[in-house]
Amino acid sequence: MSDYAVTPRSEDFSAWYNEIVVKSDLVDSPERTPVRGCMIIKPYGYEIWEGIRNGLDQRFKATGHQNAYFPLFIPMSFLQKEADHVEGFAPELAVVTHGGGKELEEPYVVRPTSETIIGDAMSRWIQSYRDLPLLLNQWANVVRWEKRTRPFLRTSEFLWQEGHTAHATFDDAQAETMQMLDIYADFAINEAAIPVIKGQKSDQERFAGAHASYTIEAMMGDGKALQAGTSHNLGQNFAKAFDITYTDVNNEPQHCWTTSWGVSTRMIGAIIMAHGDDKGLRLPPRLAPIQAVVVPIWKNESEAAVVLPVAQELAAKLREAGVRLHIDTREGLSPGFKYNDWEMRGVPMRVEVGPKDVQNGTAAIARRDIPGREGKQFVEQSLVVARVLTLLDEVQAGLLQQATAFRDSHLHEVVGDYDRFTEIVRGGEWALTWFSGEAEAEAKIKEDCQAVSRCFPLEQPYAGQSGPCIVTGKPATRMAYFAKAY
RNA sequence: CGGGGUGUGGCGCAGUUGGUAGCGCGCUGUGUUUGGGACGCAGAGGUCCCGGGUUCGAGUCCCGGCACCCCGACCA
């Protein structure tokens, strides 16, 4: 028993996470991975990524974006063209100095992000306002040398998509930035069942080289915040650095306005930490590689002969209905073992078929979001498909509901009471408070709370009003969330 | 990059005053089992993290590395 159990979430969230990503077969264990800080994503984990990729890619295409691919290596001089950008990334760059046995004339950086090399291409591709907007996306791996790594949450190499667009006006770029933020939020809420908060980053937390950065912030099961996606309005910073210009209707040369936006494999970490429990993962049905598993139960050959055909027929019908289905016919494992095994892997629905079911014309259906026998029900075999389809929707909604209730119970509004503010944030919960956004104010909070602002939520509870900044006491026009973060 | 911890079959661990490595799980074969983590029997599997040193002899003692985990500073 103890060999299968995982450290309870409440006891040690971090240990729970580390154990669960390995035991649920998402990644090879970090100790065995031969490259420091990098991860081996196993097939089951990669299938989750494929689900994320498909869901996002579809949304990108529907809004007019096209995929392209740019080089992994970026000339060092490109990064240096945007001062803030290179300063922000310099500490985490991997640099290639040799190739083909010779020292390179100019070192290449392994891309930490592609604003520069795509900006360079855009400068050649864009001539006229007729070429705008240019809406690109790239699915790629990037490298950022990280001191401290954790599977999915922070690794030296990770997978992501990075969108890069160029527009004729600031307003167009801003509209694009917000559109992509909305797409991320829609995906997180409706596919990953994570109730994210859309907001704007403070100047301190802004992307290196951006005019404005926006984020979707999610609350994990330990109360910490996780940035699950970002969208940046880059203003004309990169357009000026890379000479991305167009000729407008009046035949006047103009700099473009660009954006970039990304979601990474970190989203998988968000799903794990937002939904997982002491029995393992709980995957949202819309992203689960396996939505339902059929477990046939038999004692001997003669029972198997009766049970297996029924189980296989149910499996076939479920597949026909579009359910991503697996049938577990492994021999020599007890049903109990299989239940626990699939629960660890987070499969949303389980259908059990034993001799008694065959006799009664029934099957047992268990839902992953409700533990133990309460989540189990017996239904007639003819109704299994319909019930599974209904329950998959219910589980999807249930996970979002549970995560939302958890989040809301850990959010606190504070006005003018700095002691209470620090108490909340230090206690691992989220505080929403009036905030001036000044660097010194944020630095003080960081020192007192070991936390910085997460975002100014786009939906302000008292829009149009103002209140006392939690640090300076001076009137502030916006409220911001503060929380410890990953 | 600072502080702490751990490195021994695939995994989790034991290994006494230094004497040449063992347990549980898993794995292979086999038989009985199977409605919430089954059991018997028979097997396979080890550069004891790496490199030096002390010693007749090192998993054990000394020195130096490396890796991983946890806690802090930097970050999608």
Coordinates of C-alpha atoms (C1' of nucleotides) in Angstrom, one line a residue:
Chain A
M1 CA 0.0 0.0 0.0
S2 CA 2.6 2.6 1.1
D3 CA 4.6 1.9 -2.0
Y4 CA 1.7 3.2 -4.2
A5 CA 0.6 6.0 -2.1
V6 CA 1.7 9.6 -2.7
T7 CA 2.7 12.2 -0.1
P8 CA -0.6 13.9 0.8
R9 CA -1.0 17.3 -0.8
S10 CA -1.8 19.0 2.5
E11 CA 1.3 17.5 4.1
D12 CA 3.9 18.7 1.5
F13 CA 2.5 20.2 -1.7
S14 CA 5.9 20.3 -3.3
A15 CA 6.7 16.6 -2.6
W16 CA 3.2 15.7 -3.7
Y17 CA 3.8 17.4 -7.1
N18 CA 7.2 15.9 -7.6
E19 CA 5.9 12.4 -6.9
I20 CA 2.8 12.7 -8.9
V21 CA 4.3 13.9 -12.2
V22 CA 6.4 10.7 -12.2
K23 CA 3.9 8.2 -10.8
S24 CA 1.2 9.3 -13.3
D25 CA 3.7 8.7 -16.0
L26 CA 3.9 12.3 -17.4
V27 CA 7.6 12.6 -17.2
D28 CA 10.7 10.5 -16.5
S29 CA 12.0 11.1 -13.0
P30 CA 14.2 14.2 -12.9
E31 CA 17.0 12.2 -11.2
R32 CA 17.2 9.9 -14.2
T33 CA 17.1 12.6 -16.8
P34 CA 20.7 13.0 -18.0
V35 CA 20.4 16.7 -18.7
R36 CA 20.2 19.0 -15.8
G37 CA 17.0 21.0 -15.6
C38 CA 15.5 19.5 -18.7
M39 CA 12.7 17.0 -18.8
I40 CA 11.8 13.9 -20.6
I41 CA 8.1 14.2 -21.4
K42 CA 6.7 10.7 -21.6
P43 CA 3.9 9.8 -24.1
Y44 CA 1.1 10.2 -21.6
G45 CA 2.4 13.7 -20.7
Y46 CA 3.0 14.6 -24.3
E47 CA -0.6 13.7 -25.2
I48 CA -1.8 16.3 -22.7
W49 CA 0.5 18.8 -24.5
E50 CA -1.0 17.7 -27.8
G51 CA -4.4 18.5 -26.5
I52 CA -3.3 21.9 -25.4
R53 CA -1.7 22.5 -28.7
N54 CA -4.7 21.5 -30.7
G55 CA -7.1 23.6 -28.6
L56 CA -4.9 26.7 -29.0
D57 CA -3.9 26.1 -32.6
Q58 CA -7.5 25.9 -33.6
R59 CA -8.3 29.2 -31.9
F60 CA -5.2 30.9 -33.5
K61 CA -6.2 29.7 -37.0
A62 CA -9.8 30.8 -36.4
T63 CA -8.5 34.4 -35.7
G64 CA -6.4 34.5 -38.9
H65 CA -3.0 33.5 -37.6
Q66 CA -0.6 31.3 -39.6
N67 CA 2.1 29.0 -38.3
A68 CA 5.7 29.4 -39.4
Y69 CA 9.1 28.3 -38.1
F70 CA 12.2 30.3 -37.3
P71 CA 15.8 29.2 -36.5
L72 CA 16.7 27.8 -33.1
F73 CA 19.9 29.8 -33.2
I74 CA 19.8 33.5 -33.0
P75 CA 22.8 35.8 -33.7
M76 CA 23.9 37.3 -30.4
S77 CA 23.9 40.8 -32.1
F78 CA 20.1 40.5 -32.6
L79 CA 19.4 40.3 -29.0
Q80 CA 21.6 43.2 -28.3
K81 CA 19.5 45.5 -30.5
E82 CA 16.8 45.9 -27.9
A83 CA 18.4 47.1 -24.7
D84 CA 15.8 46.0 -22.2
H85 CA 15.3 42.7 -23.9
V86 CA 19.0 41.6 -23.8
E87 CA 19.3 42.9 -20.2
G88 CA 16.3 40.8 -19.2
F89 CA 17.5 37.6 -20.8
A90 CA 21.3 37.8 -20.5
P91 CA 21.5 35.8 -17.3
E92 CA 19.6 32.8 -18.7
L93 CA 21.1 32.5 -22.2
A94 CA 22.7 29.4 -23.6
V95 CA 25.3 30.4 -26.1
V96 CA 26.8 28.3 -28.9
T97 CA 30.4 29.3 -29.6
H98 CA 31.5 26.4 -31.8
G99 CA 30.2 24.7 -34.8
G100 CA 31.7 22.0 -37.1
G101 CA 34.8 22.0 -34.9
K102 CA 35.5 25.7 -35.4
E103 CA 34.9 28.7 -33.3
L104 CA 32.1 30.8 -34.7
E105 CA 32.8 34.3 -35.8
E106 CA 29.7 35.4 -34.0
P107 CA 28.2 33.4 -31.1
Y108 CA 24.6 32.1 -31.5
V109 CA 22.1 32.2 -28.7
V110 CA 19.8 29.3 -28.4
R111 CA 16.5 31.1 -28.6
P112 CA 15.0 32.1 -25.3
T113 CA 12.2 33.6 -27.3
S114 CA 12.0 34.8 -30.9
E115 CA 11.1 38.5 -30.9
T116 CA 14.4 39.4 -32.4
I117 CA 14.8 36.9 -35.2
I118 CA 11.2 37.3 -36.2
G119 CA 11.4 41.1 -36.0
D120 CA 14.4 40.8 -38.4
A121 CA 12.3 38.8 -40.8
M122 CA 9.3 41.1 -40.5
S123 CA 11.5 44.1 -41.4
R124 CA 12.1 42.4 -44.8
W125 CA 8.6 41.1 -45.3
I126 CA 6.6 44.3 -44.5
Q127 CA 6.7 47.2 -47.0
S128 CA 3.2 48.6 -47.2
Y129 CA 0.2 49.0 -45.0
R130 CA -1.3 46.4 -47.3
D131 CA 1.0 43.8 -45.8
L132 CA -0.5 44.5 -42.4
P133 CA -1.5 43.0 -40.1
L134 CA 1.0 40.2 -40.2
L135 CA -0.2 37.4 -37.9
L136 CA 2.3 34.7 -37.2
N137 CA 2.7 31.9 -34.6
Q138 CA 5.5 29.5 -34.0
W139 CA 5.3 26.1 -32.1
A140 CA 8.8 25.6 -30.8
N141 CA 11.1 24.7 -27.9
V142 CA 13.1 27.5 -26.1
V143 CA 15.9 27.5 -23.7
R144 CA 16.4 29.6 -20.6
W145 CA 19.1 28.6 -18.2
E146 CA 17.3 28.2 -14.9
K147 CA 18.9 27.9 -11.6
R148 CA 16.1 26.0 -10.0
T149 CA 13.9 23.7 -12.1
R150 CA 10.7 21.7 -11.6
P151 CA 9.0 19.6 -14.2
F152 CA 6.6 21.7 -16.4
L153 CA 6.7 24.7 -14.0
R154 CA 10.2 25.8 -14.7
T155 CA 12.7 23.9 -16.9
S156 CA 15.7 25.0 -18.8
E157 CA 14.1 23.8 -22.0
F158 CA 10.4 24.0 -22.6
L159 CA 7.8 23.7 -25.3
W160 CA 5.5 26.6 -26.2
Q161 CA 3.9 28.6 -28.8
E162 CA 4.9 32.2 -29.4
G163 CA 2.7 34.4 -31.5
H164 CA 4.3 37.5 -33.2
T165 CA 2.2 40.0 -35.0
A166 CA 2.8 43.4 -36.6
H167 CA 0.1 46.1 -37.0
A168 CA -0.3 49.6 -38.5
T169 CA -1.4 51.3 -35.4
F170 CA -1.1 51.1 -31.6
D171 CA -4.8 50.5 -31.3
D172 CA -4.6 47.5 -33.7
A173 CA -1.7 46.1 -31.7
Q174 CA -3.6 46.6 -28.5
A175 CA -6.7 44.9 -29.9
E176 CA -4.6 42.0 -30.9
T177 CA -2.9 41.8 -27.5
M178 CA -6.3 41.7 -25.8
Q179 CA -7.8 39.3 -28.3
M180 CA -5.1 36.7 -27.6
L181 CA -5.4 37.2 -23.9
D182 CA -9.1 36.5 -24.2
I183 CA -8.3 33.4 -26.2
Y184 CA -5.9 32.2 -23.5
A185 CA -8.5 32.8 -20.8
D186 CA -11.2 31.1 -22.8
F187 CA -9.0 28.0 -23.3
A188 CA -7.9 27.9 -19.7
I189 CA -11.4 28.2 -18.4
N190 CA -13.3 26.0 -20.9
E191 CA -10.7 23.4 -21.8
A192 CA -8.4 23.2 -18.8
A193 CA -11.2 24.0 -16.3
I194 CA -8.9 26.6 -14.6
P195 CA -10.6 29.8 -13.5
V196 CA -8.0 32.3 -14.5
I197 CA -7.9 36.0 -13.8
K198 CA -7.0 38.4 -16.7
G199 CA -4.9 41.3 -15.8
Q200 CA -2.1 43.6 -16.6
K201 CA 1.4 43.2 -15.2
S202 CA 3.0 46.0 -13.2
D203 CA 5.9 47.8 -14.8
Q204 CA 8.3 45.8 -12.6
E205 CA 6.8 42.5 -13.8
R206 CA 6.5 43.5 -17.5
F207 CA 8.2 41.4 -20.2
A208 CA 11.7 42.6 -21.1
G209 CA 11.2 45.0 -24.0
A210 CA 7.4 45.2 -23.9
H211 CA 5.2 48.3 -23.7
A212 CA 2.6 46.5 -21.7
S213 CA 2.3 42.9 -20.5
Y214 CA -1.0 41.1 -19.8
T215 CA -1.4 37.8 -18.0
I216 CA -3.8 35.1 -17.1
E217 CA -3.2 34.2 -13.4
A218 CA -4.3 30.9 -11.9
M219 CA -4.5 29.8 -8.3
M220 CA -2.9 26.4 -7.5
G221 CA -4.1 24.0 -4.9
D222 CA -1.7 25.4 -2.3
G223 CA -2.9 29.0 -2.9
K224 CA 0.1 30.1 -4.9
A225 CA -0.3 31.9 -8.1
L226 CA 0.8 30.7 -11.5
Q227 CA 1.1 32.8 -14.7
A228 CA -0.5 30.5 -17.2
G229 CA -0.1 32.6 -20.3
T230 CA 1.0 36.1 -21.3
S231 CA 0.2 38.6 -24.0
H232 CA 2.4 41.6 -24.7
N233 CA 1.9 44.8 -26.6
L234 CA 5.4 45.5 -27.6
G235 CA 4.7 49.1 -28.8
Q236 CA 7.3 50.2 -31.3
N237 CA 10.2 49.0 -29.3
F238 CA 11.1 46.0 -31.5
A239 CA 9.9 47.8 -34.6
K240 CA 12.4 50.5 -34.0
A241 CA 15.2 48.1 -33.0
F242 CA 14.7 46.0 -36.1
D243 CA 13.5 48.7 -38.5
I244 CA 10.1 47.1 -39.1
T245 CA 8.5 49.8 -41.2
Y246 CA 5.7 50.2 -43.7
T247 CA 4.5 52.9 -46.0
D248 CA 1.1 54.2 -45.1
V249 CA -1.8 55.4 -47.4
N250 CA -0.2 58.9 -47.6
N251 CA 3.1 57.3 -48.8
E252 CA 4.7 58.2 -45.4
P253 CA 7.1 55.7 -43.8
Q254 CA 5.9 54.5 -40.4
H255 CA 7.1 52.1 -37.7
C256 CA 4.9 49.1 -37.1
W257 CA 3.4 48.2 -33.8
T258 CA 4.1 44.6 -32.7
T259 CA 2.8 42.1 -30.2
S260 CA 3.9 38.7 -28.9
W261 CA 2.0 36.1 -26.8
G262 CA 2.8 32.7 -25.4
V263 CA 1.6 29.6 -23.6
S264 CA 4.0 26.9 -22.6
T265 CA 4.2 23.4 -21.1
R266 CA 3.8 25.2 -17.8
M267 CA 0.1 24.9 -18.6
I268 CA 0.4 21.2 -17.8
G269 CA 1.8 22.1 -14.4
A270 CA -1.2 24.4 -13.9
I271 CA -3.6 21.6 -14.6
I272 CA -1.8 19.2 -12.2
M273 CA -1.7 21.7 -9.4
A274 CA -5.2 23.2 -9.9
H275 CA -7.0 19.9 -10.0
G276 CA -4.9 17.1 -8.6
D277 CA -5.7 15.4 -5.3
D278 CA -4.2 12.8 -2.9
K279 CA -5.1 10.0 -5.3
G280 CA -3.3 11.5 -8.3
L281 CA -4.1 13.7 -11.3
R282 CA -7.6 14.8 -12.1
L283 CA -7.6 15.7 -15.8
P284 CA -10.3 17.8 -17.3
P285 CA -12.2 15.6 -19.8
R286 CA -11.6 17.9 -22.7
L287 CA -7.9 17.6 -22.4
A288 CA -7.6 14.1 -21.0
P289 CA -5.7 11.7 -23.3
I290 CA -8.0 9.0 -22.0
Q291 CA -11.5 10.1 -21.2
A292 CA -12.8 6.8 -20.0
V293 CA -11.3 3.5 -19.2
V294 CA -13.2 0.2 -19.2
V295 CA -12.1 -2.3 -16.6
P296 CA -13.4 -5.8 -17.1
I297 CA -13.5 -8.0 -14.0
W298 CA -13.2 -11.8 -13.9
K299 CA -12.2 -14.6 -11.6
N300 CA -11.4 -17.4 -14.1
E301 CA -11.5 -18.4 -17.7
S302 CA -15.2 -19.0 -17.9
E303 CA -16.0 -15.6 -16.4
A304 CA -13.6 -13.9 -18.7
A305 CA -15.3 -15.6 -21.6
V306 CA -18.5 -14.0 -20.5
V307 CA -17.3 -10.6 -19.3
L308 CA -14.7 -9.7 -22.0
P309 CA -17.1 -9.6 -25.0
V310 CA -19.5 -7.4 -23.1
A311 CA -16.7 -5.1 -22.0
Q312 CA -15.3 -4.9 -25.5
E313 CA -18.7 -4.1 -27.0
L314 CA -19.2 -1.3 -24.5
A315 CA -15.7 0.0 -25.3
A316 CA -16.5 -0.1 -29.1
K317 CA -19.7 1.8 -28.6
L318 CA -18.0 4.4 -26.5
R319 CA -15.3 4.9 -29.1
E320 CA -18.0 5.2 -31.8
A321 CA -19.6 8.0 -29.7
G322 CA -16.3 9.8 -29.8
V323 CA -15.0 9.0 -26.4
R324 CA -11.2 8.7 -26.1
L325 CA -11.3 5.3 -24.6
H326 CA -8.9 2.6 -23.2
I327 CA -9.8 -0.9 -22.2
D328 CA -7.7 -2.4 -19.4
T329 CA -7.4 -6.1 -20.1
R330 CA -4.1 -6.6 -18.3
E331 CA -4.0 -10.0 -16.6
G332 CA -2.9 -10.8 -13.1
L333 CA -3.8 -7.4 -11.7
S334 CA -6.7 -7.0 -9.2
P335 CA -9.5 -4.6 -10.1
G336 CA -8.5 -2.5 -7.1
F337 CA -5.1 -2.1 -8.4
K338 CA -6.4 -1.0 -11.7
Y339 CA -8.8 1.5 -10.2
N340 CA -6.0 3.2 -8.3
D341 CA -3.7 3.1 -11.3
W342 CA -6.2 5.0 -13.5
E343 CA -7.1 7.3 -10.7
M344 CA -3.4 8.2 -10.4
R345 CA -3.4 9.0 -14.1
G346 CA -6.4 11.2 -13.7
V347 CA -8.7 9.5 -16.2
P348 CA -12.1 11.2 -15.7
M349 CA -14.4 8.2 -16.0
R350 CA -14.1 4.5 -15.3
V351 CA -16.5 1.8 -16.5
E352 CA -16.4 -1.5 -14.6
V353 CA -17.9 -4.6 -16.0
G354 CA -18.0 -7.8 -13.9
P355 CA -19.9 -11.1 -13.9
K356 CA -22.7 -9.6 -11.8
D357 CA -23.1 -6.8 -14.3
V358 CA -23.3 -9.2 -17.2
Q359 CA -26.0 -11.1 -15.3
N360 CA -27.9 -7.9 -14.5
G361 CA -27.2 -6.2 -17.8
T362 CA -25.5 -3.3 -16.0
A363 CA -22.1 -1.6 -15.7
A364 CA -20.6 0.5 -12.9
I365 CA -19.6 4.0 -13.8
A366 CA -17.2 5.9 -11.5
R367 CA -16.3 9.5 -11.8
R368 CA -12.8 10.7 -10.9
D369 CA -13.9 14.1 -9.4
I370 CA -15.9 12.4 -6.7
P371 CA -13.8 10.0 -4.7
G372 CA -14.8 6.6 -3.4
R373 CA -18.2 4.9 -3.7
E374 CA -20.1 8.2 -3.8
G375 CA -18.8 8.7 -7.3
K376 CA -19.9 5.3 -8.4
Q377 CA -23.2 4.4 -10.0
F378 CA -24.7 1.3 -11.7
V379 CA -26.5 1.8 -15.0
E380 CA -28.0 -0.4 -17.7
Q381 CA -25.6 -1.3 -20.4
S382 CA -27.7 0.3 -23.0
L383 CA -27.5 3.6 -21.2
V384 CA -23.7 3.6 -20.6
V385 CA -22.7 5.7 -23.6
A386 CA -25.3 8.4 -23.0
R387 CA -24.4 8.5 -19.3
V388 CA -20.7 8.6 -19.9
L389 CA -21.1 11.5 -22.3
T390 CA -23.3 13.4 -19.8
L391 CA -20.9 12.7 -16.9
L392 CA -17.9 13.8 -18.9
D393 CA -19.5 17.2 -19.2
E394 CA -20.4 17.1 -15.6
V395 CA -16.8 16.3 -14.5
Q396 CA -15.5 19.1 -16.8
A397 CA -18.0 21.5 -15.1
G398 CA -17.3 20.1 -11.7
L399 CA -13.6 20.6 -11.9
L400 CA -14.0 24.2 -12.9
Q401 CA -16.6 24.7 -10.2
Q402 CA -14.4 23.2 -7.5
A403 CA -11.4 25.2 -8.6
T404 CA -13.4 28.4 -8.7
A405 CA -14.9 27.9 -5.2
F406 CA -11.4 27.2 -3.9
R407 CA -10.0 30.3 -5.5
D408 CA -12.8 32.5 -4.3
S409 CA -12.4 31.3 -0.8
H410 CA -8.7 32.3 -0.8
L411 CA -9.2 35.8 -2.3
H412 CA -9.4 38.7 0.1
E413 CA -10.0 42.4 -0.5
V414 CA -8.0 44.7 1.7
V415 CA -8.2 48.5 1.9
G416 CA -5.6 50.5 3.7
D417 CA -4.6 47.9 6.3
Y418 CA -1.0 47.0 5.6
D419 CA -0.7 44.6 8.5
R420 CA -3.7 42.6 7.4
F421 CA -2.4 42.7 3.8
T422 CA 1.0 41.2 4.7
E423 CA -0.7 38.7 6.9
I424 CA -2.8 37.5 4.0
V425 CA -0.1 37.3 1.5
R426 CA 2.4 35.8 3.8
G427 CA -0.2 33.2 4.8
G428 CA -0.3 32.0 1.2
E429 CA -3.5 33.6 0.1
W430 CA -4.3 36.3 -2.4
A431 CA -4.9 39.9 -1.5
L432 CA -6.7 42.4 -3.8
T433 CA -5.8 46.0 -2.9
W434 CA -5.3 49.5 -4.2
F435 CA -1.8 49.8 -5.5
S436 CA 0.1 52.7 -7.1
G437 CA 2.3 50.4 -9.1
E438 CA 5.5 52.2 -8.1
A439 CA 8.7 50.3 -8.0
E440 CA 9.6 51.3 -4.4
A441 CA 6.2 50.3 -3.2
E442 CA 6.4 46.9 -4.9
A443 CA 9.9 46.4 -3.5
K444 CA 8.7 47.0 0.0
I445 CA 5.9 44.5 -0.4
K446 CA 8.4 42.0 -1.8
E447 CA 10.6 42.4 1.2
D448 CA 7.8 42.1 3.7
C449 CA 5.8 39.4 2.0
Q450 CA 8.2 37.5 -0.2
A451 CA 5.7 38.2 -3.0
V452 CA 5.0 40.7 -5.7
S453 CA 2.0 41.9 -7.6
R454 CA 0.4 39.3 -9.9
C455 CA -1.6 41.7 -11.9
F456 CA -4.1 44.6 -12.1
P457 CA -7.2 42.7 -13.0
L458 CA -8.9 43.9 -16.1
E459 CA -12.2 43.7 -14.3
Q460 CA -11.8 46.2 -11.5
P461 CA -14.4 45.9 -8.7
Y462 CA -14.6 49.7 -8.3
A463 CA -14.0 50.9 -11.8
G464 CA -13.7 54.6 -12.1
Q465 CA -13.0 55.1 -8.4
S466 CA -9.8 55.4 -6.5
G467 CA -8.5 54.3 -3.1
P468 CA -5.4 54.5 -0.9
C469 CA -2.3 52.6 -2.2
I470 CA -1.7 49.9 0.3
V471 CA 2.0 51.0 0.7
T472 CA 2.1 54.8 0.1
G473 CA -1.5 55.7 1.1
K474 CA -1.7 58.0 -1.9
P475 CA -4.8 57.7 -4.1
A476 CA -4.5 54.8 -6.6
T477 CA -6.8 54.3 -9.5
R478 CA -6.5 50.5 -9.8
M479 CA -6.5 47.5 -7.5
A480 CA -3.9 44.7 -7.9
Y481 CA -3.7 41.1 -6.7
F482 CA -0.7 40.1 -4.6
A483 CA 0.3 36.5 -3.9
K484 CA 3.2 34.2 -3.6
A485 CA 3.9 32.7 -7.0
Y486 CA 5.6 29.9 -8.9
Chain B
rC1 C1' 24.5 31.3 -6.5
rG2 C1' 24.2 30.9 -0.7
rG3 C1' 22.1 27.3 3.6
rG4 C1' 20.5 22.2 4.7
rG5 C1' 20.0 17.1 3.3
rU6 C1' 20.7 12.6 0.3
rG7 C1' 23.7 9.4 -3.1
rU8 C1' 24.0 1.2 -2.1
rG9 C1' 20.0 -4.0 -7.8
rG10 C1' 14.5 -0.6 -11.7
rC11 C1' 12.2 2.0 -7.0
rG12 C1' 12.3 2.6 -1.4
rC13 C1' 15.8 1.5 2.2
rA14 C1' 19.3 -1.5 5.9
rG15 C1' 24.5 -2.3 6.3
rU16 C1' 27.3 -2.5 13.8
rU17 C1' 34.2 -1.3 16.2
rG18 C1' 36.8 -1.3 8.5
rG19 C1' 36.7 -8.1 6.8
rU20 C1' 34.3 -8.3 0.3
rA21 C1' 26.6 -6.6 0.4
rG22 C1' 21.2 -7.6 2.3
rC23 C1' 15.6 -6.6 3.0
rG24 C1' 10.8 -4.9 1.0
rC25 C1' 8.5 -3.6 -3.6
rG26 C1' 8.9 -4.2 -8.7
rC27 C1' 10.8 -7.7 -12.7
rU28 C1' 11.0 -13.1 -15.1
rG29 C1' 8.9 -18.2 -14.9
rU30 C1' 4.9 -21.0 -12.7
rG31 C1' 0.4 -22.3 -10.0
rU32 C1' -3.7 -20.5 -7.2
rU33 C1' -6.3 -15.7 -7.4
rU34 C1' -9.2 -11.1 -9.2
rG35 C1' -16.2 -6.2 -7.5
rG36 C1' -11.1 -0.9 -4.1
rG37 C1' -3.7 -1.5 -4.2
rA38 C1' -3.9 -10.8 -3.9
rC39 C1' -0.6 -15.0 -2.5
rG40 C1' 2.8 -19.4 -2.9
rC41 C1' 7.1 -21.6 -5.1
rA42 C1' 11.4 -20.9 -8.2
rG43 C1' 14.7 -17.3 -10.5
rA44 C1' 17.4 -12.9 -12.7
rG45 C1' 19.4 -8.5 -11.4
rG46 C1' 25.2 -4.7 -7.9
rU47 C1' 31.5 -0.2 -11.4
rC48 C1' 28.0 0.5 -3.2
rC49 C1' 27.8 8.6 -7.4
rC50 C1' 33.0 9.7 -9.5
rG51 C1' 38.4 10.5 -8.5
rG52 C1' 42.3 10.3 -5.2
rG53 C1' 44.3 8.8 -0.3
rU54 C1' 44.9 5.7 4.5
rU55 C1' 45.0 0.3 5.2
rC56 C1' 46.9 -6.5 4.4
rG57 C1' 41.8 -5.1 3.4
rA58 C1' 37.1 0.6 2.3
rG59 C1' 29.9 0.7 1.1
rU60 C1' 32.1 2.0 5.9
rC61 C1' 37.7 6.4 7.6
rC62 C1' 40.2 11.1 5.1
rC63 C1' 40.5 14.8 0.9
rG64 C1' 38.5 16.6 -3.7
rG65 C1' 34.7 16.6 -7.3
rC66 C1' 29.7 15.6 -9.3
rA67 C1' 24.5 14.8 -9.2
rC68 C1' 19.7 15.1 -7.1
rC69 C1' 16.1 16.9 -3.4
rC70 C1' 14.5 20.8 0.2
rC71 C1' 14.7 26.1 1.8
rG72 C1' 16.1 31.3 0.1
rA73 C1' 17.9 35.3 -4.1
rC74 C1' 16.7 35.5 -10.3
rC75 C1' 12.6 33.7 -13.8
rA76 C1' 7.3 31.4 -19.2

